[in-house]
XYZ file of C-alpha atoms in Angstrom:
109
model
C 3.125 3.775 -11.211
C 2.433 7.595 -11.228
C 3.734 9.498 -7.762
C 4.963 7.257 -6.565
C 6.085 6.673 -3.332
C 8.314 4.010 -1.088
C 5.961 4.118 2.388
C 8.831 1.937 4.301
C 12.207 -0.005 2.816
C 14.843 -2.449 4.400
C 18.378 -4.111 2.777
C 19.860 -6.268 4.947
C 21.907 -9.740 4.181
C 18.250 -11.380 5.682
C 16.180 -9.700 3.846
C 15.072 -6.413 0.716
C 11.582 -5.777 2.420
C 10.452 -2.835 -0.543
C 6.360 -1.301 0.085
C 5.421 1.619 -2.747
C 2.162 3.948 -2.853
C 1.092 5.173 -5.951
C -1.723 5.258 -8.747
C -1.815 2.160 -11.701
C -4.102 4.472 -13.719
C -6.714 5.854 -12.152
C -6.227 3.087 -9.596
C -4.906 4.232 -5.956
C -1.812 0.323 -5.270
C 0.056 -0.082 -2.513
C 2.401 -2.751 -3.708
C 4.952 -4.129 -1.290
C 6.934 -7.447 -1.960
C 9.149 -9.157 0.860
C 12.080 -10.982 -0.205
C 15.607 -13.385 1.598
C 16.465 -16.225 3.954
C 13.698 -14.875 6.779
C 10.904 -14.843 4.034
C 12.018 -18.436 3.146
C 11.914 -19.693 6.491
C 8.970 -18.189 7.692
C 6.622 -19.041 4.190
C 8.302 -21.538 2.366
C 9.366 -19.485 -0.397
C 12.169 -16.980 -0.826
C 9.407 -14.512 -2.631
C 6.212 -12.468 -1.195
C 4.116 -10.379 -3.171
C 1.143 -8.039 -2.084
C -0.940 -4.753 -2.934
C -3.849 -3.651 -2.786
C -6.050 -1.942 -5.331
C -8.769 0.505 -4.642
C -10.249 1.211 -7.957
C -10.908 5.196 -9.727
C -15.100 4.960 -8.226
C -13.805 4.243 -4.873
C -11.544 7.320 -5.017
C -13.892 10.137 -4.417
C -14.728 8.770 -0.578
C -11.093 8.333 0.259
C -9.924 12.072 -0.874
C -13.186 12.822 1.180
C -11.833 11.401 3.831
C -8.490 12.898 4.634
C -10.467 15.606 2.770
C -7.726 16.219 0.247
C -9.173 17.554 -2.905
C -10.359 14.839 -5.056
C -8.003 14.858 -7.799
C -4.898 15.576 -6.406
C -2.480 12.268 -6.723
C 0.461 13.347 -5.829
C -1.855 15.394 -1.870
C -3.776 12.179 -1.390
C -0.173 9.881 -1.228
C 1.069 12.703 0.640
C -1.761 12.268 3.541
C -1.671 8.743 3.057
C 1.832 7.902 3.601
C 1.866 9.771 7.047
C 0.485 7.031 8.513
C 1.229 3.905 6.888
C 5.157 4.417 6.013
C 5.213 1.337 8.034
C 6.534 -1.775 7.958
C 2.895 -3.258 8.614
C 1.804 -0.847 5.668
C -0.664 -3.385 4.424
C -2.661 -4.053 7.282
C -2.930 -0.111 7.823
C -3.856 -0.140 4.596
C -5.979 -3.263 4.042
C -7.593 -2.279 7.843
C -7.867 1.310 7.174
C -10.420 0.922 3.690
C -11.768 -1.948 5.658
C -13.347 0.189 9.159
C -14.036 2.760 6.370
C -16.303 0.651 4.439
C -14.120 1.439 1.267
C -13.967 -1.445 -1.427
C -10.830 -2.697 -2.353
C -8.787 -6.069 -3.986
C -5.875 -7.841 -2.488
C -3.057 -9.978 -3.703
C -0.712 -12.248 -2.284
C 1.984 -14.086 -3.605
């Protein structure tokens, strides 16, 4: 990913979590994974992966909402990271996009 920023991470004996935000080509993508015993206890599998993608065509609204000049990818990530740098980044971003009527796609496994 281009201009990737780590939003959250934890690594201990029970769980490892990594959540990043960056550009995959021209699309904005939040992706993460949780792995370990705690994940297995909760989900029945030792790893859980998830992502949210905002396609290039939907980004102008996101730049406008965040008062970032269109195309300044690094600045957009920096502004979004201020409120997404949390273990709940996926839910925060999901809800933010829905509240602002910005289409996106989700993936989880």
